[in-house]
Amino acid sequence: MSHESQIAAARAFLEAGNFKLAIKHAEEVLQKDPENSRALEVLGDTLLKTNEHQRLEELSVSWLGRDPSAGAPHMFLFFCYLQRKDEKMARALLDHFSTACPGHKREIDMFEAAFKTKFGKPEEGFDSLARIYAADGDKRSAFKFNSLAALKRQNLSEAITEGEFARRSGDVSPSHLSYMAMLCYRTFRFGKCRTYARQALAADRSMDIPRELIVLSYLVWFPPFLIGHAAMYLLTGASNGLQRFIAGIGLWFLGLPALVFSYYVLNVLLSALHLPDWTNVALVLIYALYMPFIGTISRLLKGRAKAEVTLGDY
């Protein structure tokens, strides 16, 4: 297989979420041609996706040593710092790149937008990234970042709509499908949640979040969990503010009946089992506290301290 064919295969595996094969094909090219920039880019993109920060930093520093004006290694190093939440290093690299490579205006604008998503106003950063990709004609990425901007604004309906546009535009990566499963779970669309989660697992069996979402989409009907879920759903609607109240009215019509119904069923259940009232509060709190850490149980059962790809890294 030629180098071009292997690089194309590596890129295809990366887009499909098969990171091991993407790395394998890129490394095979680099063994024969260590300075092949396209292979280096695929390898860097994959290491960024899999949170291998140390290896990505070594790759970027080595590449910059050979070509100080190259844009890609600056990008990898910058996003490496972002994912490590190293604001000082990210800012320093951004300032250096803006001064040393003023001709890379698009990359500089992208860096500034990405910096905002971590250390400024995330919704503004994601909106800027969406505009950059839309100007490039990359509708899939534009939809994805529009979805993330809507999520940061707590507009879950818009986040799902834009995320579905991204999927229809070709983003069927496991991380995006897992993201869509989480959005559907949060908005009581449990059937769609399971559909997206199963699609994510079909592409990558090692993922923890979609596996746990499938289980939770059934367990959530347990009255204490349903109370916690409905309450968090309503709080999301309230946080949208008065200006979005009308747009989010469906949120209340769905969440409020669920909250009242689950509270009634729970009272009946507690009476039948002769359990004290504090049991209700304890179970609701346990559910609410666990929500931000979905995927943890599956990870721990498999003996992994950290997920390969998390929603936070999307």
GROMACS .gro file of C-alpha atoms in nm:
model
  314
    1MET     CA    1   0.000   0.000   0.000
    2SER     CA    2   0.134   0.344  -0.097
    3HIS     CA    3   0.191   0.619   0.157
    4GLU     CA    4  -0.102   0.819   0.018
    5SER     CA    5  -0.334   0.519   0.049
    6GLN     CA    6  -0.223   0.451   0.405
    7ILE     CA    7  -0.270   0.816   0.504
    8ALA     CA    8  -0.618   0.815   0.347
    9ALA     CA    9  -0.699   0.495   0.538
   10ALA     CA   10  -0.569   0.646   0.863
   11ARG     CA   11  -0.787   0.954   0.813
   12ALA     CA   12  -1.092   0.737   0.737
   13PHE     CA   13  -1.036   0.529   1.052
   14LEU     CA   14  -1.000   0.850   1.254
   15GLU     CA   15  -1.328   0.987   1.118
   16ALA     CA   16  -1.497   0.655   1.201
   17GLY     CA   17  -1.361   0.664   1.556
   18ASN     CA   18  -1.130   0.363   1.514
   19PHE     CA   19  -0.833   0.533   1.678
   20LYS     CA   20  -0.610   0.227   1.710
   21LEU     CA   21  -0.612   0.160   1.336
   22ALA     CA   22  -0.572   0.531   1.259
   23ILE     CA   23  -0.254   0.539   1.471
   24LYS     CA   24  -0.129   0.212   1.322
   25HIS     CA   25  -0.153   0.333   0.961
   26ALA     CA   26  -0.006   0.677   1.037
   27GLU     CA   27   0.288   0.525   1.227
   28GLU     CA   28   0.363   0.280   0.945
   29VAL     CA   29   0.404   0.575   0.707
   30LEU     CA   30   0.618   0.768   0.956
   31GLN     CA   31   0.851   0.472   1.007
   32LYS     CA   32   0.951   0.504   0.642
   33ASP     CA   33   0.905   0.881   0.605
   34PRO     CA   34   0.942   1.052   0.949
   35GLU     CA   35   0.879   1.402   0.810
   36ASN     CA   36   0.560   1.322   0.618
   37SER     CA   37   0.341   1.615   0.726
   38ARG     CA   38   0.010   1.455   0.631
   39ALA     CA   39   0.083   1.144   0.836
   40LEU     CA   40   0.196   1.364   1.125
   41GLU     CA   41  -0.132   1.556   1.106
   42VAL     CA   42  -0.343   1.239   1.121
   43LEU     CA   43  -0.138   1.106   1.412
   44GLY     CA   44  -0.167   1.439   1.593
   45ASP     CA   45  -0.544   1.457   1.537
   46THR     CA   46  -0.581   1.105   1.675
   47LEU     CA   47  -0.365   1.167   1.981
   48LEU     CA   48  -0.569   1.481   2.049
   49LYS     CA   49  -0.893   1.281   2.033
   50THR     CA   50  -0.762   1.012   2.267
   51ASN     CA   51  -0.623   1.258   2.524
   52GLU     CA   52  -0.264   1.134   2.491
   53HIS     CA   53  -0.132   1.476   2.588
   54GLN     CA   54   0.226   1.380   2.672
   55ARG     CA   55   0.284   1.199   2.345
   56LEU     CA   56   0.110   1.477   2.149
   57GLU     CA   57   0.332   1.739   2.311
   58GLU     CA   58   0.646   1.542   2.224
   59LEU     CA   59   0.527   1.502   1.864
   60SER     CA   60   0.451   1.876   1.832
   61VAL     CA   61   0.778   1.995   1.987
   62SER     CA   62   0.979   1.762   1.762
   63TRP     CA   63   0.789   1.881   1.453
   64LEU     CA   64   0.837   2.249   1.543
   65GLY     CA   65   1.209   2.184   1.587
   66ARG     CA   66   1.224   2.087   1.220
   67ASP     CA   67   0.974   2.346   1.091
   68PRO     CA   68   0.914   2.642   1.331
   69SER     CA   69   0.660   2.807   1.099
   70ALA     CA   70   0.436   2.501   1.054
   71GLY     CA   71   0.076   2.564   1.159
   72ALA     CA   72  -0.033   2.209   1.251
   73PRO     CA   73   0.214   2.146   1.538
   74HIS     CA   74   0.129   2.486   1.686
   75MET     CA   75  -0.236   2.384   1.676
   76PHE     CA   76  -0.170   2.047   1.840
   77LEU     CA   77   0.040   2.199   2.114
   78PHE     CA   78  -0.219   2.471   2.173
   79PHE     CA   79  -0.510   2.228   2.203
   80CYS     CA   80  -0.296   2.004   2.420
   81TYR     CA   81  -0.260   2.295   2.665
   82LEU     CA   82  -0.632   2.365   2.642
   83GLN     CA   83  -0.727   2.011   2.732
   84ARG     CA   84  -0.483   2.021   3.023
   85LYS     CA   85  -0.649   2.352   3.122
   86ASP     CA   86  -0.311   2.523   3.125
   87GLU     CA   87  -0.429   2.878   3.059
   88LYS     CA   88  -0.085   3.038   3.094
   89MET     CA   89   0.088   2.812   2.839
   90ALA     CA   90  -0.207   2.827   2.597
   91ARG     CA   91  -0.208   3.208   2.607
   92ALA     CA   92   0.170   3.226   2.564
   93LEU     CA   93   0.163   2.993   2.263
   94LEU     CA   94  -0.127   3.184   2.108
   95ASP     CA   95   0.057   3.516   2.145
   96HIS     CA   96   0.378   3.364   2.004
   97PHE     CA   97   0.198   3.211   1.707
   98SER     CA   98   0.015   3.540   1.631
   99THR     CA   99   0.349   3.725   1.625
  100ALA     CA  100   0.563   3.461   1.451
  101CYS     CA  101   0.308   3.350   1.193
  102PRO     CA  102   0.079   3.649   1.113
  103GLY     CA  103  -0.007   3.497   0.778
  104HIS     CA  104  -0.201   3.215   0.945
  105LYS     CA  105  -0.505   3.436   1.011
  106ARG     CA  106  -0.758   3.154   1.003
  107GLU     CA  107  -0.560   2.947   1.254
  108ILE     CA  108  -0.513   3.252   1.480
  109ASP     CA  109  -0.888   3.322   1.475
  110MET     CA  110  -0.954   2.957   1.552
  111PHE     CA  111  -0.708   2.960   1.843
  112GLU     CA  112  -0.871   3.273   1.987
  113ALA     CA  113  -1.216   3.113   1.961
  114ALA     CA  114  -1.097   2.788   2.115
  115PHE     CA  115  -0.928   2.981   2.397
  116LYS     CA  116  -1.264   3.141   2.480
  117THR     CA  117  -1.433   2.800   2.502
  118LYS     CA  118  -1.203   2.708   2.791
  119PHE     CA  119  -1.110   3.031   2.962
  120GLY     CA  120  -1.358   3.295   2.847
  121LYS     CA  121  -1.722   3.278   2.740
  122PRO     CA  122  -1.767   2.925   2.597
  123GLU     CA  123  -2.081   3.002   2.398
  124GLU     CA  124  -1.906   3.292   2.221
  125GLY     CA  125  -1.607   3.071   2.144
  126PHE     CA  126  -1.823   2.795   1.997
  127ASP     CA  127  -2.024   3.050   1.795
  128SER     CA  128  -1.697   3.184   1.650
  129LEU     CA  129  -1.575   2.834   1.564
  130ALA     CA  130  -1.907   2.762   1.392
  131ARG     CA  131  -1.868   3.078   1.179
  132ILE     CA  132  -1.510   2.988   1.086
  133TYR     CA  133  -1.606   2.638   0.970
  134ALA     CA  134  -1.917   2.765   0.791
  135ALA     CA  135  -1.699   3.010   0.598
  136ASP     CA  136  -1.479   2.715   0.502
  137GLY     CA  137  -1.784   2.529   0.372
  138ASP     CA  138  -1.751   2.265   0.645
  139LYS     CA  139  -2.119   2.237   0.741
  140ARG     CA  140  -2.067   1.932   0.959
  141SER     CA  141  -1.825   2.108   1.193
  142ALA     CA  142  -2.033   2.428   1.186
  143PHE     CA  143  -2.341   2.235   1.300
  144LYS     CA  144  -2.138   2.061   1.571
  145PHE     CA  145  -2.011   2.387   1.719
  146ASN     CA  146  -2.356   2.548   1.690
  147SER     CA  147  -2.483   2.257   1.897
  148LEU     CA  148  -2.214   2.305   2.161
  149ALA     CA  149  -2.289   2.679   2.176
  150ALA     CA  150  -2.659   2.604   2.230
  151LEU     CA  151  -2.569   2.354   2.502
  152LYS     CA  152  -2.360   2.614   2.684
  153ARG     CA  153  -2.663   2.845   2.668
  154GLN     CA  154  -2.870   2.560   2.819
  155ASN     CA  155  -3.089   2.552   2.507
  156LEU     CA  156  -3.114   2.174   2.482
  157SER     CA  157  -3.370   2.166   2.199
  158GLU     CA  158  -3.146   2.375   1.974
  159ALA     CA  159  -2.843   2.168   2.077
  160ILE     CA  160  -3.021   1.849   1.966
  161THR     CA  161  -3.140   2.003   1.638
  162GLU     CA  162  -2.792   2.130   1.543
  163GLY     CA  163  -2.633   1.804   1.658
  164GLU     CA  164  -2.872   1.606   1.439
  165PHE     CA  165  -2.782   1.831   1.143
  166ALA     CA  166  -2.416   1.746   1.211
  167ARG     CA  167  -2.497   1.375   1.213
  168ARG     CA  168  -2.688   1.401   0.885
  169SER     CA  169  -2.393   1.592   0.740
  170GLY     CA  170  -2.170   1.293   0.809
  171ASP     CA  171  -2.054   1.314   1.172
  172VAL     CA  172  -2.119   0.957   1.282
  173SER     CA  173  -1.812   0.938   1.508
  174PRO     CA  174  -1.865   0.753   1.838
  175SER     CA  175  -1.797   1.070   2.037
  176HIS     CA  176  -2.070   1.263   1.852
  177LEU     CA  177  -2.319   0.978   1.881
  178SER     CA  178  -2.241   0.955   2.253
  179TYR     CA  179  -2.293   1.331   2.283
  180MET     CA  180  -2.631   1.303   2.110
  181ALA     CA  181  -2.729   1.015   2.338
  182MET     CA  182  -2.653   1.231   2.642
  183LEU     CA  183  -2.859   1.523   2.507
  184CYS     CA  184  -3.154   1.295   2.439
  185TYR     CA  185  -3.125   1.141   2.784
  186ARG     CA  186  -3.133   1.483   2.948
  187THR     CA  187  -3.450   1.576   2.755
  188PHE     CA  188  -3.654   1.259   2.827
  189ARG     CA  189  -3.602   1.120   2.476
  190PHE     CA  190  -3.500   0.784   2.614
  191GLY     CA  191  -3.576   0.582   2.299
  192LYS     CA  192  -3.356   0.810   2.086
  193CYS     CA  193  -3.095   0.804   2.361
  194ARG     CA  194  -3.070   0.424   2.338
  195THR     CA  195  -3.056   0.440   1.957
  196TYR     CA  196  -2.762   0.683   1.955
  197ALA     CA  197  -2.588   0.498   2.239
  198ARG     CA  198  -2.610   0.163   2.058
  199GLN     CA  199  -2.477   0.320   1.739
  200ALA     CA  200  -2.183   0.463   1.934
  201LEU     CA  201  -2.109   0.124   2.091
  202ALA     CA  202  -2.134  -0.048   1.751
  203ALA     CA  203  -1.852   0.180   1.634
  204ASP     CA  204  -1.645   0.159   1.954
  205ARG     CA  205  -1.721  -0.111   2.212
  206SER     CA  206  -1.477   0.042   2.462
  207MET     CA  207  -1.689   0.354   2.525
  208ASP     CA  208  -1.829   0.384   2.877
  209ILE     CA  209  -2.079   0.670   2.856
  210PRO     CA  210  -2.319   0.519   2.597
  211ARG     CA  211  -2.316   0.182   2.776
  212GLU     CA  212  -2.419   0.347   3.100
  213LEU     CA  213  -2.677   0.568   2.930
  214ILE     CA  214  -2.859   0.261   2.799
  215VAL     CA  215  -2.888   0.125   3.154
  216LEU     CA  216  -2.986   0.464   3.299
  217SER     CA  217  -3.254   0.518   3.033
  218TYR     CA  218  -3.442   0.229   3.199
  219LEU     CA  219  -3.343   0.296   3.562
  220VAL     CA  220  -3.455   0.660   3.536
  221TRP     CA  221  -3.817   0.546   3.564
  222PHE     CA  222  -3.750   0.445   3.925
  223PRO     CA  223  -3.947   0.722   4.106
  224PRO     CA  224  -3.662   0.881   4.308
  225PHE     CA  225  -3.442   0.897   3.998
  226LEU     CA  226  -3.729   1.035   3.790
  227ILE     CA  227  -3.783   1.309   4.049
  228GLY     CA  228  -3.414   1.403   4.031
  229HIS     CA  229  -3.415   1.391   3.651
  230ALA     CA  230  -3.732   1.601   3.617
  231ALA     CA  231  -3.607   1.856   3.871
  232MET     CA  232  -3.275   1.898   3.687
  233TYR     CA  233  -3.465   1.925   3.359
  234LEU     CA  234  -3.682   2.205   3.498
  235LEU     CA  235  -3.380   2.386   3.640
  236THR     CA  236  -3.226   2.379   3.293
  237GLY     CA  237  -3.541   2.540   3.157
  238ALA     CA  238  -3.539   2.804   3.430
  239SER     CA  239  -3.174   2.889   3.365
  240ASN     CA  240  -3.259   2.981   3.006
  241GLY     CA  241  -3.406   3.302   3.142
  242LEU     CA  242  -3.726   3.487   3.060
  243GLN     CA  243  -3.622   3.562   2.701
  244ARG     CA  244  -3.624   3.191   2.619
  245PHE     CA  245  -3.921   3.094   2.836
  246ILE     CA  246  -4.164   3.068   2.545
  247ALA     CA  247  -3.914   2.867   2.337
  248GLY     CA  248  -3.862   2.633   2.630
  249ILE     CA  249  -4.227   2.599   2.727
  250GLY     CA  250  -4.228   2.238   2.610
  251LEU     CA  251  -3.957   2.170   2.867
  252TRP     CA  252  -4.196   2.263   3.148
  253PHE     CA  253  -4.494   2.077   3.004
  254LEU     CA  254  -4.282   1.761   2.996
  255GLY     CA  255  -4.080   1.803   3.314
  256LEU     CA  256  -4.350   1.922   3.553
  257PRO     CA  257  -4.595   1.632   3.498
  258ALA     CA  258  -4.302   1.389   3.531
  259LEU     CA  259  -4.204   1.552   3.859
  260VAL     CA  260  -4.560   1.540   4.003
  261PHE     CA  261  -4.627   1.185   3.882
  262SER     CA  262  -4.298   1.044   4.012
  263TYR     CA  263  -4.349   1.214   4.350
  264TYR     CA  264  -4.696   1.059   4.381
  265VAL     CA  265  -4.571   0.711   4.285
  266LEU     CA  266  -4.278   0.742   4.524
  267ASN     CA  267  -4.507   0.827   4.818
  268VAL     CA  268  -4.715   0.520   4.743
  269LEU     CA  269  -4.400   0.307   4.721
  270LEU     CA  270  -4.256   0.441   5.048
  271SER     CA  271  -4.584   0.380   5.228
  272ALA     CA  272  -4.609   0.025   5.098
  273LEU     CA  273  -4.251  -0.056   5.202
  274HIS     CA  274  -4.272   0.138   5.530
  275LEU     CA  275  -3.958   0.334   5.445
  276PRO     CA  276  -3.878   0.670   5.610
  277ASP     CA  277  -3.918   0.995   5.412
  278TRP     CA  278  -3.542   1.067   5.415
  279THR     CA  279  -3.495   0.765   5.182
  280ASN     CA  280  -3.666   0.967   4.908
  281VAL     CA  281  -3.434   1.266   4.955
  282ALA     CA  282  -3.122   1.048   4.974
  283LEU     CA  283  -3.197   0.864   4.649
  284VAL     CA  284  -3.280   1.186   4.464
  285LEU     CA  285  -2.952   1.342   4.580
  286ILE     CA  286  -2.752   1.032   4.484
  287TYR     CA  287  -2.896   1.048   4.133
  288ALA     CA  288  -2.837   1.423   4.096
  289LEU     CA  289  -2.478   1.399   4.222
  290TYR     CA  290  -2.396   1.113   3.985
  291MET     CA  291  -2.533   1.280   3.668
  292PRO     CA  292  -2.211   1.471   3.582
  293PHE     CA  293  -2.007   1.150   3.615
  294ILE     CA  294  -2.199   0.916   3.384
  295GLY     CA  295  -1.962   0.648   3.259
  296THR     CA  296  -1.765   0.620   3.584
  297ILE     CA  297  -1.917   0.290   3.699
  298SER     CA  298  -1.852   0.123   3.365
  299ARG     CA  299  -1.493   0.252   3.366
  300LEU     CA  300  -1.422   0.130   3.717
  301LEU     CA  301  -1.567  -0.215   3.645
  302LYS     CA  302  -1.323  -0.241   3.354
  303GLY     CA  303  -1.033  -0.123   3.572
  304ARG     CA  304  -0.978   0.205   3.386
  305ALA     CA  305  -0.925   0.522   3.585
  306LYS     CA  306  -1.003   0.751   3.292
  307ALA     CA  307  -1.219   0.736   2.982
  308GLU     CA  308  -1.050   0.737   2.642
  309VAL     CA  309  -1.293   0.995   2.508
  310THR     CA  310  -1.535   1.192   2.728
  311LEU     CA  311  -1.814   1.435   2.652
  312GLY     CA  312  -1.599   1.710   2.797
  313ASP     CA  313  -1.338   1.641   2.530
  314TYR     CA  314  -1.588   1.650   2.245
   0.00000   0.00000   0.00000
